[in-house]
CSV table of C-alpha atoms in Angstrom, one decimal:
chain,number,residue,atom,x,y,z
A,1,GLY,CA,204.1,-14.3,111.0
A,2,GLY,CA,203.3,-10.7,112.0
A,3,GLY,CA,203.6,-7.2,110.6
A,4,ALA,CA,206.2,-5.4,108.7
A,5,PRO,CA,209.9,-6.4,109.0
A,6,PRO,CA,211.9,-4.2,111.4
A,7,PRO,CA,213.7,-1.2,110.0
A,8,VAL,CA,217.0,-1.6,108.4
A,9,SER,CA,219.6,1.1,109.3
A,10,GLU,CA,221.1,2.7,106.2
A,11,THR,CA,224.5,3.7,107.6
A,12,ALA,CA,226.8,2.1,110.1
A,13,GLU,CA,227.4,3.7,113.4
A,14,SER,CA,229.8,2.4,116.0
A,15,ILE,CA,228.5,2.7,119.5
A,16,PRO,CA,230.9,2.1,122.4
A,17,ILE,CA,229.3,0.1,125.2
A,18,ALA,CA,230.6,-0.1,128.7
A,19,ALA,CA,232.6,-3.2,129.1
A,20,LEU,CA,229.7,-5.3,130.4
A,21,SER,CA,230.0,-9.0,130.6
A,22,LEU,CA,228.1,-10.9,128.1
A,23,PRO,CA,224.9,-12.0,129.5
A,24,PRO,CA,224.8,-15.8,129.9
A,25,PHE,CA,222.9,-17.6,127.1
A,26,ARG,CA,222.7,-20.9,125.4
A,27,PHE,CA,222.7,-21.4,121.6
A,28,THR,CA,222.7,-24.3,119.2
A,29,PRO,CA,224.7,-23.7,116.0
A,30,LEU,CA,223.2,-25.0,112.8
A,31,GLY,CA,224.3,-28.6,112.1
A,32,GLU,CA,224.8,-29.3,115.8
A,33,THR,CA,222.4,-31.0,118.2
A,34,ARG,CA,223.8,-30.0,121.5
A,35,ALA,CA,223.4,-26.5,122.9
A,36,ARG,CA,226.5,-24.6,123.8
A,37,ASP,CA,226.9,-22.1,126.6
A,38,SER,CA,228.0,-18.5,126.0
A,39,GLU,CA,231.0,-19.2,128.4
A,40,SER,CA,232.3,-21.6,125.7
A,41,LEU,CA,233.1,-18.5,123.6
A,42,ARG,CA,235.7,-17.1,126.0
A,43,GLY,CA,239.3,-17.0,125.1
A,44,ARG,CA,238.7,-15.6,121.7
A,45,ALA,CA,237.2,-12.4,120.4
A,46,VAL,CA,233.6,-12.8,119.2
A,47,LEU,CA,231.4,-10.8,116.8
A,48,ILE,CA,227.8,-11.5,117.5
A,49,ASN,CA,226.1,-10.5,114.2
A,50,PHE,CA,222.3,-10.3,114.1
A,51,TRP,CA,221.1,-10.7,110.5
A,52,ALA,CA,218.3,-12.1,108.2
A,53,SER,CA,218.3,-13.3,104.7
A,54,TRP,CA,215.6,-10.7,103.8
A,55,CYS,CA,217.8,-7.9,105.1
A,56,VAL,CA,219.7,-6.6,102.0
A,57,PRO,CA,222.6,-4.9,104.0
A,58,CYS,CA,223.0,-8.0,106.1
A,59,VAL,CA,223.4,-10.1,103.1
A,60,ALA,CA,225.8,-7.6,101.6
A,61,GLU,CA,228.1,-7.5,104.5
A,62,PHE,CA,228.3,-11.2,105.2
A,63,PRO,CA,231.2,-12.0,102.9
A,64,ALA,CA,233.3,-9.2,104.5
A,65,LEU,CA,232.6,-10.7,107.9
A,66,LEU,CA,233.7,-14.1,106.6
A,67,LYS,CA,236.9,-12.5,105.3
A,68,LEU,CA,237.5,-10.7,108.6
A,69,VAL,CA,237.2,-13.9,110.6
A,70,ALA,CA,239.6,-15.7,108.2
A,71,ARG,CA,242.3,-13.0,109.0
A,72,TYR,CA,242.3,-14.2,112.7
A,73,PRO,CA,242.1,-18.0,112.5
A,74,GLY,CA,241.4,-19.5,115.9
A,75,ARG,CA,241.3,-16.0,117.5
A,76,LEU,CA,238.0,-14.6,116.3
A,77,THR,CA,234.6,-16.2,116.1
A,78,LEU,CA,231.6,-15.0,114.2
A,79,LEU,CA,228.3,-15.9,115.9
A,80,ALA,CA,225.9,-15.3,113.1
A,81,VAL,CA,222.5,-15.1,114.7
A,82,SER,CA,219.7,-15.4,112.1
A,83,VAL,CA,216.3,-14.0,112.9
A,84,ASP,CA,214.8,-15.6,109.8
A,85,HIS,CA,211.4,-17.2,110.3
A,86,ASP,CA,211.9,-19.0,107.0
A,87,SER,CA,214.5,-21.7,107.5
A,88,GLY,CA,214.5,-22.4,103.7
A,89,ALA,CA,215.4,-18.8,102.9
A,90,ARG,CA,218.2,-18.9,105.5
A,91,GLN,CA,219.5,-22.1,104.1
A,92,ARG,CA,219.5,-20.9,100.5
A,93,PHE,CA,221.5,-17.9,101.6
A,94,LEU,CA,224.0,-20.0,103.5
A,95,ASP,CA,224.3,-22.4,100.5
A,96,ARG,CA,225.0,-19.4,98.3
A,97,MET,CA,227.8,-18.2,100.7
A,98,GLN,CA,229.3,-21.6,100.6
A,99,ALA,CA,229.2,-21.7,96.8
A,100,GLU,CA,230.7,-18.2,96.5
A,101,HIS,CA,233.2,-18.4,99.3
A,102,PRO,CA,234.1,-22.1,99.7
A,103,ASP,CA,237.5,-21.1,101.3
A,104,LEU,CA,235.8,-19.0,104.0
A,105,PHE,CA,232.6,-20.9,104.8
A,106,PRO,CA,231.8,-23.1,106.5
A,107,THR,CA,234.7,-23.0,109.1
A,108,PRO,CA,234.7,-23.8,112.8
A,109,SER,CA,235.1,-20.0,113.4
A,110,VAL,CA,231.7,-19.2,111.9
A,111,LEU,CA,228.7,-20.4,114.0
A,112,VAL,CA,225.3,-19.8,112.4
A,113,VAL,CA,222.6,-19.7,115.1
A,114,PRO,CA,218.9,-19.8,114.2
A,115,ASP,CA,216.9,-17.4,116.4
A,116,PRO,CA,213.4,-17.3,114.7
A,117,GLN,CA,211.7,-16.3,118.0
A,118,ARG,CA,214.4,-13.6,118.5
A,119,LYS,CA,215.0,-14.8,122.0
A,120,LEU,CA,218.6,-13.7,121.6
A,121,ALA,CA,218.2,-10.8,119.3
A,122,GLN,CA,215.3,-9.0,120.8
A,123,ASP,CA,214.8,-10.4,124.4
A,124,LEU,CA,218.4,-10.6,125.4
A,125,PHE,CA,220.2,-8.1,123.3
A,126,GLN,CA,217.4,-5.6,122.5
A,127,THR,CA,218.3,-5.7,118.8
A,128,VAL,CA,215.6,-4.4,116.5
A,129,ARG,CA,217.6,-2.9,113.6
A,130,TYR,CA,219.6,-5.2,111.4
A,131,PRO,CA,222.3,-5.8,110.8
A,132,GLU,CA,223.8,-5.2,114.3
A,133,THR,CA,227.0,-6.6,115.6
A,134,ILE,CA,228.3,-6.7,119.1
A,135,LEU,CA,232.0,-6.8,119.6
A,136,VAL,CA,233.1,-9.1,122.5
A,137,ASP,CA,236.6,-9.4,123.9
A,138,ALA,CA,238.4,-12.6,124.8
A,139,ASP,CA,237.3,-12.1,128.4
A,140,GLY,CA,233.6,-12.2,127.5
A,141,ARG,CA,233.1,-8.4,127.8
A,142,MET,CA,231.0,-6.4,125.3
A,143,ARG,CA,233.2,-3.6,123.9
A,144,GLY,CA,231.1,-2.1,121.2
A,145,LYS,CA,228.2,-2.3,118.9
A,146,ILE,CA,228.1,-1.7,115.2
A,147,VAL,CA,224.6,-0.9,114.1
A,148,GLY,CA,223.4,-0.7,110.4
A,149,ALA,CA,224.8,-1.2,107.0
A,150,GLU,CA,227.9,-0.2,105.3
A,151,ALA,CA,230.3,-1.0,108.1
A,152,ASP,CA,233.8,-1.2,106.6
A,153,TRP,CA,234.7,-4.5,108.2
A,154,LEU,CA,238.0,-4.8,106.3
A,155,GLY,CA,239.0,-1.2,106.9
A,156,PRO,CA,241.7,0.1,109.2
A,157,ALA,CA,239.4,1.7,111.8
A,158,LEU,CA,237.4,-1.5,112.4
A,159,GLN,CA,240.6,-3.6,112.2
A,160,LYS,CA,242.0,-1.5,115.1
A,161,GLN,CA,238.7,-2.0,117.1
A,162,ILE,CA,238.8,-5.7,116.5
A,163,GLU,CA,242.5,-6.0,117.5
A,164,ALA,CA,241.7,-4.0,120.6
A,165,LEU,CA,239.5,-6.9,121.7
A,166,GLN,CA,242.8,-8.3,123.1
A,167,LEU,CA,243.3,-11.0,120.6
A,168,PRO,CA,245.7,-13.4,122.2
């Protein structure tokens, strides 16, 4: 391991980003053996959430993200990219989510992706402050970025932003 954990942002800020296409990448969701291609996410809106089990605000917002995805079955995917080095800590957190929210997790709309080397988080998306969530529309374009804690995922403002991702 190395050094102090990255800073955690205390308040959420919503940053619009030019509608750039999602850079192509491959990922292997937990529990699957075959890598998927980012193209496979097209056709539904996607929240790419970068998190870690040691990041208190990440852990705090996870249930709200699960509830949000459940509001749009089959239309919204949560790609939960974990930068944990400790797979045991990550699994304990996921087990707790499953115990506390059995109706919301696991579901096919929530893909947990281990990224201990931060190839996706840092190398591809330049994410260094957690939590950070990239909003991707159904056409695979990045529409915005929510950085930091305390995002009101279930509130009307973010609801509007998510529905603007052209949910089919």
